[in-house]
mmCIF file of C-alpha atoms and ligand atoms in Angstrom:
data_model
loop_
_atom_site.group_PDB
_atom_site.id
_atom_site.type_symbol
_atom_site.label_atom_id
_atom_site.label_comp_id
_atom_site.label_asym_id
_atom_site.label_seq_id
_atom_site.Cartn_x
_atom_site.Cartn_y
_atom_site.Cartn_z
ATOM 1 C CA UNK A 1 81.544 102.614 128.691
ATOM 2 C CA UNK A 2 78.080 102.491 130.683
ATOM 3 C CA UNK A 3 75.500 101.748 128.514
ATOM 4 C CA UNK A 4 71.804 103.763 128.677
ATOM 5 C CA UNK A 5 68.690 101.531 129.108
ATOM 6 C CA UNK A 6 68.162 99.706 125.432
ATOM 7 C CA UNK A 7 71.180 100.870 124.175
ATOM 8 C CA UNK A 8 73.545 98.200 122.942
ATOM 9 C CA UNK A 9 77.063 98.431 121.222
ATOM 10 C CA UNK A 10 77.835 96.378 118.479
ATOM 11 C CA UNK A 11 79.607 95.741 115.162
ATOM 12 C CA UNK A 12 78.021 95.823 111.848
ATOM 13 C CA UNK A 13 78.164 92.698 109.978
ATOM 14 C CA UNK A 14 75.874 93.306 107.022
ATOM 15 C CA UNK A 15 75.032 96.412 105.045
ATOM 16 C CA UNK A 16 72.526 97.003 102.687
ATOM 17 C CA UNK A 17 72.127 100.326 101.974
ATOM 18 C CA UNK A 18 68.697 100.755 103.502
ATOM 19 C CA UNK A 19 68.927 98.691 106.798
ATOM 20 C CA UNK A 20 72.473 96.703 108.790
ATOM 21 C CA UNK A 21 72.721 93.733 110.666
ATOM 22 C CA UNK A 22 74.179 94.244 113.760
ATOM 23 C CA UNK A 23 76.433 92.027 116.023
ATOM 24 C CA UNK A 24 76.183 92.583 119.879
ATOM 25 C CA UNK A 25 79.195 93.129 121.509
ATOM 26 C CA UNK A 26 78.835 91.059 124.350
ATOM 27 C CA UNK A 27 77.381 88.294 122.634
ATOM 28 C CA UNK A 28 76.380 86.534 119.337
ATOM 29 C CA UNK A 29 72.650 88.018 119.369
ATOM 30 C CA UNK A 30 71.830 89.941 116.184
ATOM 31 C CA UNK A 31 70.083 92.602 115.391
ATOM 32 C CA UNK A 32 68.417 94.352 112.259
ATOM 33 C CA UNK A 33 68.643 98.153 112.844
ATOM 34 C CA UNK A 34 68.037 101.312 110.850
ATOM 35 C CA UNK A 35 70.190 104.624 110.750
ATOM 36 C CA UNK A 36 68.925 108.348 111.567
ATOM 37 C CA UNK A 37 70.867 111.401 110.525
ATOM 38 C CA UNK A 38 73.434 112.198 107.831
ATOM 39 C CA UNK A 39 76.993 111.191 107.968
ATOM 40 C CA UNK A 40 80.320 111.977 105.865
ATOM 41 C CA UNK A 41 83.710 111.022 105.208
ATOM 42 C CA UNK A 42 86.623 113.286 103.946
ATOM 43 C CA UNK A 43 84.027 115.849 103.335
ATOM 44 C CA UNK A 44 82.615 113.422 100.586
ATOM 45 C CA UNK A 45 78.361 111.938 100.447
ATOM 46 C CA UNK A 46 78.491 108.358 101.723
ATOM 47 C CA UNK A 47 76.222 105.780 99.351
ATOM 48 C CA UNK A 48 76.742 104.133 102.686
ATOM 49 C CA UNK A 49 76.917 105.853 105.754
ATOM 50 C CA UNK A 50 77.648 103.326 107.889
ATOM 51 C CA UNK A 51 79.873 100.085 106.559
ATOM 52 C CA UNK A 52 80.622 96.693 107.634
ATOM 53 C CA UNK A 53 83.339 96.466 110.213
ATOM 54 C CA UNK A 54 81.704 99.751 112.135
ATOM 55 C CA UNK A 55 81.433 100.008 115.903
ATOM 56 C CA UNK A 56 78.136 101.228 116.676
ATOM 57 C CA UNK A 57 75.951 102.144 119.299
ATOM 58 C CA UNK A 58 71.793 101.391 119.052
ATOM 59 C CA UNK A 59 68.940 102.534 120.597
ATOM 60 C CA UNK A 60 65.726 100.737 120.666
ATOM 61 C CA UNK A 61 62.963 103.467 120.127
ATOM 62 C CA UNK A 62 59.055 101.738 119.413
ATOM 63 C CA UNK A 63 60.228 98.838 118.769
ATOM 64 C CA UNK A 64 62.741 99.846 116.427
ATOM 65 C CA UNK A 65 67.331 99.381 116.172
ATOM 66 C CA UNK A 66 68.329 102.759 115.849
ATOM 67 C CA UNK A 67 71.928 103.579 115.125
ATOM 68 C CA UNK A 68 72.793 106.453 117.058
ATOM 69 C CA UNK A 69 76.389 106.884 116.805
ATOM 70 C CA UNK A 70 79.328 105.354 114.411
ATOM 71 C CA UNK A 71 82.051 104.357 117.014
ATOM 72 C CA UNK A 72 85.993 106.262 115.930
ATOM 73 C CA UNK A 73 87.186 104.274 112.853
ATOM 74 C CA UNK A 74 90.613 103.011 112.919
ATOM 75 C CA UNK A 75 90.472 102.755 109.503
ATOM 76 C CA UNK A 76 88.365 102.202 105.964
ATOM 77 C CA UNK A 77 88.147 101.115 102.851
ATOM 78 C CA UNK A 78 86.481 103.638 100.481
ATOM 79 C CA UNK A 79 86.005 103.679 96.665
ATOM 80 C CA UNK A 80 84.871 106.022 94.459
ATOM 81 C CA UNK A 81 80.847 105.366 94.054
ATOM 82 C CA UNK A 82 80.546 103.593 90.667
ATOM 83 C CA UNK A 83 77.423 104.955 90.275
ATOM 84 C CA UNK A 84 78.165 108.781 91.698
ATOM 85 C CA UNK A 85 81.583 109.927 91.247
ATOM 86 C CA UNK A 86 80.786 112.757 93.735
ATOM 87 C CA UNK A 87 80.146 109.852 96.432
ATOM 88 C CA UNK A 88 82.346 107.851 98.698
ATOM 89 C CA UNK A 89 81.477 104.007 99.036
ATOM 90 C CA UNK A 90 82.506 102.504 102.212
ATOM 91 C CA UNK A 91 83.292 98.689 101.585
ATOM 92 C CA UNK A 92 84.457 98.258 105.076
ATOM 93 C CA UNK A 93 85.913 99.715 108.484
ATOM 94 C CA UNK A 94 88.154 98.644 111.177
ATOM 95 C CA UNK A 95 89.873 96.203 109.306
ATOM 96 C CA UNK A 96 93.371 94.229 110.169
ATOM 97 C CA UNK A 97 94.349 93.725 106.227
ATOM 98 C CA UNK A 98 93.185 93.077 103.055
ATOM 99 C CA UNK A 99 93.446 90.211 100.588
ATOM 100 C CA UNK A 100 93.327 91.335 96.871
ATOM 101 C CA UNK A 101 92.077 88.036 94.504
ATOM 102 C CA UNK A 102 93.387 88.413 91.040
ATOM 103 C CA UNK A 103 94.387 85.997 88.622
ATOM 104 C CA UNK A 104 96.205 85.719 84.930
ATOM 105 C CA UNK A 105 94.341 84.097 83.563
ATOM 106 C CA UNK A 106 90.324 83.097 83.401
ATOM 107 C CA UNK A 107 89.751 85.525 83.337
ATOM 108 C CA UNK A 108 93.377 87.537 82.029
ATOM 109 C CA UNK A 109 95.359 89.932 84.526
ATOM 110 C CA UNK A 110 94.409 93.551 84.398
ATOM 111 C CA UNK A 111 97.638 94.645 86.179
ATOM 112 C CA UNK A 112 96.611 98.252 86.478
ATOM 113 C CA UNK A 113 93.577 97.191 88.738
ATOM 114 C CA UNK A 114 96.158 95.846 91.309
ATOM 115 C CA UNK A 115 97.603 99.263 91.069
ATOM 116 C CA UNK A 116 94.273 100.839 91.573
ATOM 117 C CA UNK A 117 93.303 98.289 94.578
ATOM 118 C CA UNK A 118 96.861 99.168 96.455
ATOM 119 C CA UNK A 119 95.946 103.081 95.655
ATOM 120 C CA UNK A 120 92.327 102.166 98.124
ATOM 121 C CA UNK A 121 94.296 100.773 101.198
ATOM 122 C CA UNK A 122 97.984 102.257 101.271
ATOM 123 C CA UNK A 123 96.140 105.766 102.548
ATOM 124 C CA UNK A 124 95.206 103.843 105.356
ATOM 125 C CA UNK A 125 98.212 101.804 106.181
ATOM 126 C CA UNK A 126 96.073 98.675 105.658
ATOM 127 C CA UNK A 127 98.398 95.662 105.060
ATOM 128 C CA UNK A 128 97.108 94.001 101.681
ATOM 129 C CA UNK A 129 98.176 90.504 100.290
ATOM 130 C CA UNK A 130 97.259 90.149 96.854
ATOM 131 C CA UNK A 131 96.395 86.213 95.955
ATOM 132 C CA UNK A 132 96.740 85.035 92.528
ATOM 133 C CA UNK A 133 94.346 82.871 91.992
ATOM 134 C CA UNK A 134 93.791 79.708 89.702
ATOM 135 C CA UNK A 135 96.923 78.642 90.017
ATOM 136 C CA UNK A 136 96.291 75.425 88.500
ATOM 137 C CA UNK A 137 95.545 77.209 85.443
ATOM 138 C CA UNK A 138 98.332 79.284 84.843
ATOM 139 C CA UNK A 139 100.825 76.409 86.505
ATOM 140 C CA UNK A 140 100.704 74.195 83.364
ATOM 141 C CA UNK A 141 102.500 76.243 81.615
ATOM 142 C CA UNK A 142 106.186 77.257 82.127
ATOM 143 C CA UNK A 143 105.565 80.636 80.581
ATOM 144 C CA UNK A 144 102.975 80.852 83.136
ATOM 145 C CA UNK A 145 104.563 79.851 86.018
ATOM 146 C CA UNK A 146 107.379 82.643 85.456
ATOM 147 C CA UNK A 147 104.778 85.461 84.617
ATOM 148 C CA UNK A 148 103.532 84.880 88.113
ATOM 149 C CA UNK A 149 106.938 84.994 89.322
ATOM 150 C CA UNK A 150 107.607 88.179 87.344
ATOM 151 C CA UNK A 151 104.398 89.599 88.373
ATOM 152 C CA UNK A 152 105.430 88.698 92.138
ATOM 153 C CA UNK A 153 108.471 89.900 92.119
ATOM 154 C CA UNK A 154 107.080 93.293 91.191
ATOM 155 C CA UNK A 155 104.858 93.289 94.233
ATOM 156 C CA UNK A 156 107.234 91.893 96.796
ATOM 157 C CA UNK A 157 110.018 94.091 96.191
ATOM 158 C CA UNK A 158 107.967 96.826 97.444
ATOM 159 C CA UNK A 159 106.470 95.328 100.771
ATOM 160 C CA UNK A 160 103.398 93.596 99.441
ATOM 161 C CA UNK A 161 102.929 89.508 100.420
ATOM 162 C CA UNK A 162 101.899 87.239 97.192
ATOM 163 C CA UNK A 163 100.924 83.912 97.049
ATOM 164 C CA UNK A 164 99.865 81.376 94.735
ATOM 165 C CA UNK A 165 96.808 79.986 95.328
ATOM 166 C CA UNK A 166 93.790 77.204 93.813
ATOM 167 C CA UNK A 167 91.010 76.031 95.086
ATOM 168 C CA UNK A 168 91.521 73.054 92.481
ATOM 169 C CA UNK A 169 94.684 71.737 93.474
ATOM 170 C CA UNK A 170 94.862 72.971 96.496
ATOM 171 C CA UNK A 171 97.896 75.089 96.372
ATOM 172 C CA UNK A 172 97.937 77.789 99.144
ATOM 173 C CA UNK A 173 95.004 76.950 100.726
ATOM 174 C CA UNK A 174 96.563 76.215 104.203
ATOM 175 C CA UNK A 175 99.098 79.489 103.796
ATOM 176 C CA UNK A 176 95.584 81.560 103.340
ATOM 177 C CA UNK A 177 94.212 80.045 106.787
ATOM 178 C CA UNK A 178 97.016 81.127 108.455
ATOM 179 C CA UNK A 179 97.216 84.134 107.284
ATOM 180 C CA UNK A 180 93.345 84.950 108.353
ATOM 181 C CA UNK A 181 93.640 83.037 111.121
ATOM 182 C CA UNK A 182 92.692 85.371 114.486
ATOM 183 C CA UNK A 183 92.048 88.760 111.683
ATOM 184 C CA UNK A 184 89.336 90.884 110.587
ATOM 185 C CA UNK A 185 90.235 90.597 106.643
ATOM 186 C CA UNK A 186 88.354 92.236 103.868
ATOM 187 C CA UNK A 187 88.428 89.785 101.072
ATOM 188 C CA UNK A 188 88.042 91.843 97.642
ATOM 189 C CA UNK A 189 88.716 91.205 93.956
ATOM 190 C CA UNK A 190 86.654 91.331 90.210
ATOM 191 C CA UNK A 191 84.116 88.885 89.515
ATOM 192 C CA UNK A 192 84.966 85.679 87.906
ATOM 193 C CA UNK A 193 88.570 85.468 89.798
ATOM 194 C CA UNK A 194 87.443 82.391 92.059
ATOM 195 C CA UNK A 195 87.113 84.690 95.175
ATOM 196 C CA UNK A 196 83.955 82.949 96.691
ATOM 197 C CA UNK A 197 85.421 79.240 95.881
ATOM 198 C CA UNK A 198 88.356 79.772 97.517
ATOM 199 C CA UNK A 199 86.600 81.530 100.658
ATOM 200 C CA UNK A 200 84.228 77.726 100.683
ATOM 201 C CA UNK A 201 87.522 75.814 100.662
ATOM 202 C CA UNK A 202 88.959 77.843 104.125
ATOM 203 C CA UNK A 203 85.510 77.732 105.192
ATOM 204 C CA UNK A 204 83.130 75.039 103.813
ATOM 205 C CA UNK A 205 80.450 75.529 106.141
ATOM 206 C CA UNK A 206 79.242 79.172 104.480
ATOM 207 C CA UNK A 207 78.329 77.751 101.342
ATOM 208 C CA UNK A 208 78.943 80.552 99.079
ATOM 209 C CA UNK A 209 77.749 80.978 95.720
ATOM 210 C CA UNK A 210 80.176 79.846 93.074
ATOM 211 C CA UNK A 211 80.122 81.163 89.348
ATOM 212 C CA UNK A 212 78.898 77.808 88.565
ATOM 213 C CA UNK A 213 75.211 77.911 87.364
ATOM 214 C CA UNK A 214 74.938 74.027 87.518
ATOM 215 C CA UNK A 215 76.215 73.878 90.527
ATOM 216 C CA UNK A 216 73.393 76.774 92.226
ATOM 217 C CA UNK A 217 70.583 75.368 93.550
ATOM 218 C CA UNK A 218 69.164 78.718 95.150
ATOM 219 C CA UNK A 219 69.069 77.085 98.336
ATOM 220 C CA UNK A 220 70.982 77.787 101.541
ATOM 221 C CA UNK A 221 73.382 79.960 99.729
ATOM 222 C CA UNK A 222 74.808 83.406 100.336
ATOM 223 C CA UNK A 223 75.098 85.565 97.538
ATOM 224 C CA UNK A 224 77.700 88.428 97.596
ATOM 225 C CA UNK A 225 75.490 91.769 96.777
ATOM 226 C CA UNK A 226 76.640 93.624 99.597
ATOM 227 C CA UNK A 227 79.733 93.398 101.814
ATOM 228 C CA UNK A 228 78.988 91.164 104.921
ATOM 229 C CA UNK A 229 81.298 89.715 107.552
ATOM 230 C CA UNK A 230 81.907 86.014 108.482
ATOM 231 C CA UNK A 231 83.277 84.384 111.447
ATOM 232 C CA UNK A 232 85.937 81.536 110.687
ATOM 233 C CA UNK A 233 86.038 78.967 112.604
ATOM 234 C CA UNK A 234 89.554 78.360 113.221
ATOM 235 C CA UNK A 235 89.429 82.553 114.578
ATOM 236 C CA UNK A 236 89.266 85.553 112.827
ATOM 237 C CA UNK A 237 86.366 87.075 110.688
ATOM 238 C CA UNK A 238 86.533 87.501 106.817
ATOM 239 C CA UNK A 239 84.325 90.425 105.050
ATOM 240 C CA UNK A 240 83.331 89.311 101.883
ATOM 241 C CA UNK A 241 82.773 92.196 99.060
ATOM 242 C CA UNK A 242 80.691 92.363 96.007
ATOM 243 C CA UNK A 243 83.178 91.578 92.666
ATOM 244 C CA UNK A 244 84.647 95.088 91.907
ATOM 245 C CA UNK A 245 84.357 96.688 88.062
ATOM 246 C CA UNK A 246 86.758 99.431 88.018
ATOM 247 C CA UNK A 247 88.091 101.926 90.189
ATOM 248 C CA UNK A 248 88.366 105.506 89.356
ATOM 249 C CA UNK A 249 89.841 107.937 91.980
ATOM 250 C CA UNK A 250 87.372 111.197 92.106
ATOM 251 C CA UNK A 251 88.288 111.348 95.538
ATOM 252 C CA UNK A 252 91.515 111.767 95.444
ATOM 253 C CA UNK A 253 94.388 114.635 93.676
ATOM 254 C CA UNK A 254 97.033 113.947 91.707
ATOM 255 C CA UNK A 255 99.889 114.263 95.261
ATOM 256 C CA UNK A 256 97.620 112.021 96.886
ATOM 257 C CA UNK A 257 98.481 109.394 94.198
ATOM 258 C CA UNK A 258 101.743 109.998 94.198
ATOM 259 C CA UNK A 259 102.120 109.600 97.442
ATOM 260 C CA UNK A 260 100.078 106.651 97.338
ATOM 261 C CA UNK A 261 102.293 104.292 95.378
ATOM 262 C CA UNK A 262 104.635 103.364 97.926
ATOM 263 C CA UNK A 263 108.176 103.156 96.159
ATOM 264 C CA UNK A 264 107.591 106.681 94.408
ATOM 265 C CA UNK A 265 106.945 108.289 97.511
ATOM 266 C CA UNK A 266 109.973 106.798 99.180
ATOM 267 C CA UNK A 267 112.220 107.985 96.419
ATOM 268 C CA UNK A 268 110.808 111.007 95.857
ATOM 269 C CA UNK A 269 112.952 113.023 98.337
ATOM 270 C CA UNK A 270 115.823 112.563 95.597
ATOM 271 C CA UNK A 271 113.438 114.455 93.028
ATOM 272 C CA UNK A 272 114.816 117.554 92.559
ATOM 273 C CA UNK A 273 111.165 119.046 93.215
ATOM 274 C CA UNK A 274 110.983 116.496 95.586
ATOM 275 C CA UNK A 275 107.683 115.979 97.370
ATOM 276 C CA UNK A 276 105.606 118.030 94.995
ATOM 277 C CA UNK A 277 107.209 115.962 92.190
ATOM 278 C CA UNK A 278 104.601 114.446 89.857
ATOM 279 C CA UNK A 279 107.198 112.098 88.358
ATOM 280 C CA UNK A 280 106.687 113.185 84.546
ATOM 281 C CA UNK A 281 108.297 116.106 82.591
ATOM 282 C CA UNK A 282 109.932 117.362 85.665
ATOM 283 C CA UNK A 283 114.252 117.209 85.305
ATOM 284 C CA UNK A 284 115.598 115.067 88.221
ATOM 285 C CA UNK A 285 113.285 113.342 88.653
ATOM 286 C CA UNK A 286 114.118 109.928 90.817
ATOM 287 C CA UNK A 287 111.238 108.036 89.961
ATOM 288 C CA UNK A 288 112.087 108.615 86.082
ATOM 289 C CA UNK A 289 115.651 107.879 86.640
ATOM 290 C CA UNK A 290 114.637 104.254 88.178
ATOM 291 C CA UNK A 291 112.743 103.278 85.801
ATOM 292 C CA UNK A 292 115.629 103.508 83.392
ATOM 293 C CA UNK A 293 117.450 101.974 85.892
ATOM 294 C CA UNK A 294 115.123 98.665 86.495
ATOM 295 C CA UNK A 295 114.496 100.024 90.361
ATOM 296 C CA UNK A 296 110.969 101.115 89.539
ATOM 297 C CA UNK A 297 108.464 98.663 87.524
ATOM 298 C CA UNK A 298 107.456 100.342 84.564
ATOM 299 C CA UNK A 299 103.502 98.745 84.607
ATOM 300 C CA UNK A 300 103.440 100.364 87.834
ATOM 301 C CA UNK A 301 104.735 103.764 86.391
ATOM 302 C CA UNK A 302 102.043 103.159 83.885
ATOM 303 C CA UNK A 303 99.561 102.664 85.911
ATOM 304 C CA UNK A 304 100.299 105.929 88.052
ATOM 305 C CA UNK A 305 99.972 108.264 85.079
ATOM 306 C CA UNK A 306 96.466 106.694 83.889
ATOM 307 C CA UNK A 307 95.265 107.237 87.410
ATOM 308 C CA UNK A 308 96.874 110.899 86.992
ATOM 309 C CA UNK A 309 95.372 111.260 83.552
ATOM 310 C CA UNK A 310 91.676 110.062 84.789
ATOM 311 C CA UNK A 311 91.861 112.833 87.387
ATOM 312 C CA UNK A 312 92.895 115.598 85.396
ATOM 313 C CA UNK A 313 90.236 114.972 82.922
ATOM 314 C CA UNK A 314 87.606 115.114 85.635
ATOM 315 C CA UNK A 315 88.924 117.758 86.786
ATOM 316 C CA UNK A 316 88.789 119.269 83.794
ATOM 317 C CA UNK A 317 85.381 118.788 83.226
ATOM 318 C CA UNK A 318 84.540 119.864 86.193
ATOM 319 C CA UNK A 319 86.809 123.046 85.814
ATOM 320 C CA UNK A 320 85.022 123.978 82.759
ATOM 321 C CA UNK A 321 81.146 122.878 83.684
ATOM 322 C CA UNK A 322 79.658 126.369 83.357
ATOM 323 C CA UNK A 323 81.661 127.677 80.440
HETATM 324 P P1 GDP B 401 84.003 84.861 92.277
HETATM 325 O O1 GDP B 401 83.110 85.602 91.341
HETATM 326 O O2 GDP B 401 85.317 85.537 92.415
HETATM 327 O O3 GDP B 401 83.380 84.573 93.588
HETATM 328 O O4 GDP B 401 84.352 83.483 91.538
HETATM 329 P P2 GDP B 401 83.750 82.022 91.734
HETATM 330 O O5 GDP B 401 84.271 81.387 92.974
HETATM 331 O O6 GDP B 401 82.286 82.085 91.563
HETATM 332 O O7 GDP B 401 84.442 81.281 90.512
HETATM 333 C C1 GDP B 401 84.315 81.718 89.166
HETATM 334 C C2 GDP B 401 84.632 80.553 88.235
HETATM 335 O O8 GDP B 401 86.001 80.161 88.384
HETATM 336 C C3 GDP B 401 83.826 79.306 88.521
HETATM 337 O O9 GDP B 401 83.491 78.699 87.303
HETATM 338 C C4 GDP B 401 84.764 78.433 89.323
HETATM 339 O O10 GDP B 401 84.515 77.065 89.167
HETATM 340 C C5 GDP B 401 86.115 78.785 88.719
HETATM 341 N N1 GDP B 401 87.216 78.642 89.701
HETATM 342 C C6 GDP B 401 87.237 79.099 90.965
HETATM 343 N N2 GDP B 401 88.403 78.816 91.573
HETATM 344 C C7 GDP B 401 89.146 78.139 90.671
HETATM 345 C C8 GDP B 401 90.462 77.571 90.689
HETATM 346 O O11 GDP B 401 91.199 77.613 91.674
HETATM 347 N N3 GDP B 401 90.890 76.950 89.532
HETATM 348 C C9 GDP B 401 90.113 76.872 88.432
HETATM 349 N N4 GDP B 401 90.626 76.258 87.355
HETATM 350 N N5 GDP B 401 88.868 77.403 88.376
HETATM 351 C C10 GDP B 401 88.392 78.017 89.471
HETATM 352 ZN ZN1 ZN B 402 109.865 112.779 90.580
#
């Protein structure tokens, strides 16, 4: 690509909303530019036009980082805006994989927000490994030890990686550097689940902010308001994201989910309705029949039809707005 006079291309490390930090392509120099113009996804209002992980080109105009032009995506994270359900939040962009932090307890599994997580990056093909944090915790018990194998199980059977991991004791820690080693991995999870210790034990030297108040002396320290990307300095970059609430799925209908959740989809073709099966009073239906049969988890299928519930009723609303 041949560049114009003070025009630079370069990859978006921070976003705020209202201005981005911007790496150089070349080299480490780093810019703080501004954007012009309106731009959408899947038809949707971005909160966030432009998100971390973006290839960009900038213009320098009086004295000013422009950016001009968003660079192809291969890919993106997007959630439903928490604040406006008719936007799209970008949390990231050309990403290799994701890393989902959850744990069971401290605070207690919500399984259904793995299920909602998966439902974010299986549209895009984007690899997730979902870490179960604090394992310490949930290792002194034997009934705790074999609900994380349960759990696992659950996940693994259907193509997802799992691992066990504590900033504590240690567990994990050197199976989670290889796995980010020489990757651009969005790091993602609730508040509370030990997310930005674990990212100081791979990578002491960035000095998150922990949960611990006695610990936070205000100084030096990142805090995690809005997504922003780290180099690691064994290779690879992590993007660290804000602690997530809840998910909803405004953005999505009711196929799209079903499609979505990996093992229905791949057994749907033996529905009798088969790819326009919803998987819930229709006869022969495969998913149905596997769940009876032990080959479909039944917290996943539980999962599904909140998500399919929550859209309906928005629908609905929506449907019904100007009666
Ligand atoms: P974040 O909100 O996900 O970034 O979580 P923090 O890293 O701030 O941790 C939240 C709380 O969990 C803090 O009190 C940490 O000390 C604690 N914590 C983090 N990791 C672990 C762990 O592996 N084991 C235990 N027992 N506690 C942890
Ligand atoms: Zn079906």
């Amino acid at each position: 690509m041949t560049l114009q006079k003070n025009e630079i291309k370069g990859i978006v490390i921070k976003s705020t909303g209202s201005w981005y930090r911007v790496r150089a392509e070349n080299n480490t120099e780093v810019f703080e530019a501004r954007i012009v113009g309106k731009f959408r996804l899947q038809n949707m209002v971005l909160t966030n036009p432009v998100a971390v992980g973006d290839e960009v080109m900038m213009q320098l105009e009086r004295g000013d980082w422009l950016i001009k032009k968003i660079l192809p995506r291969r890919n993106y994270v997007a959630r439903q805006s928490p604040r406006q359900k008719h936007q799209l939040h970008l949390l990231a962009a050309n990403i290799e994989q994701t890393i989902l932090f959850v744990t069971i307890v401290e605070p207690m599994l919500k399984v259904g927000f793995i299920d909602r997580f998966l439902l974010m990056t299986e549209p895009q093909n984007i690899p997730t490994i979902i870490v179960f944090n604090k394992s310490d915790l949930f290792s002194k018990s034997k009934e705790g030890r074999q609900f994380f194998e349960n759990i696992s199980n659950i996940y693994q059977k259907i193509g997802y990686e799992t691992i066990a991991l504590s900033s504590v004791s240690g567990e994990g820690i050197a199976t989670l550097r290889q796995l980010l080693k020489d990757k651009t991995t969005l790091i993602a999870g609730q508040s509370g689940v030990g997310k930005s210790s674990a990212i100081n034990a791979i990578e002491p030297t960035l000095n998150l902010r922990t949960g611990e108040i006695s610990d936070y002396s205000g100084k030096g320290q990142h805090t995690t308001t809005f997504a922003e990307m780290h180099p690691l300095s064994f290779g690879g970059f992590l993007i660290d994201t804000p602690g997530i609430k809840t998910l909803a799925f405004n953005n999505l209908e009711a196929l799209d989910v079903a499609q979505n959740f990996r093992e229905f989809f791949e057994l749907s073709s033996d529905c009798k309705f088969g790819g326009s099966c919803l998987h819930r009073n229709e006869p022969q239906c495969a998913i149905k029949n596997a769940l009876t049969e032990g080959g479909v988890a039944e917290s996943r299928y539980q999962s599904y039809l909140q998500i399919l519930e929550e859209i309906e009723k928005q629908n609905y609303w929506e449907l019904h707005k100007d009666f």
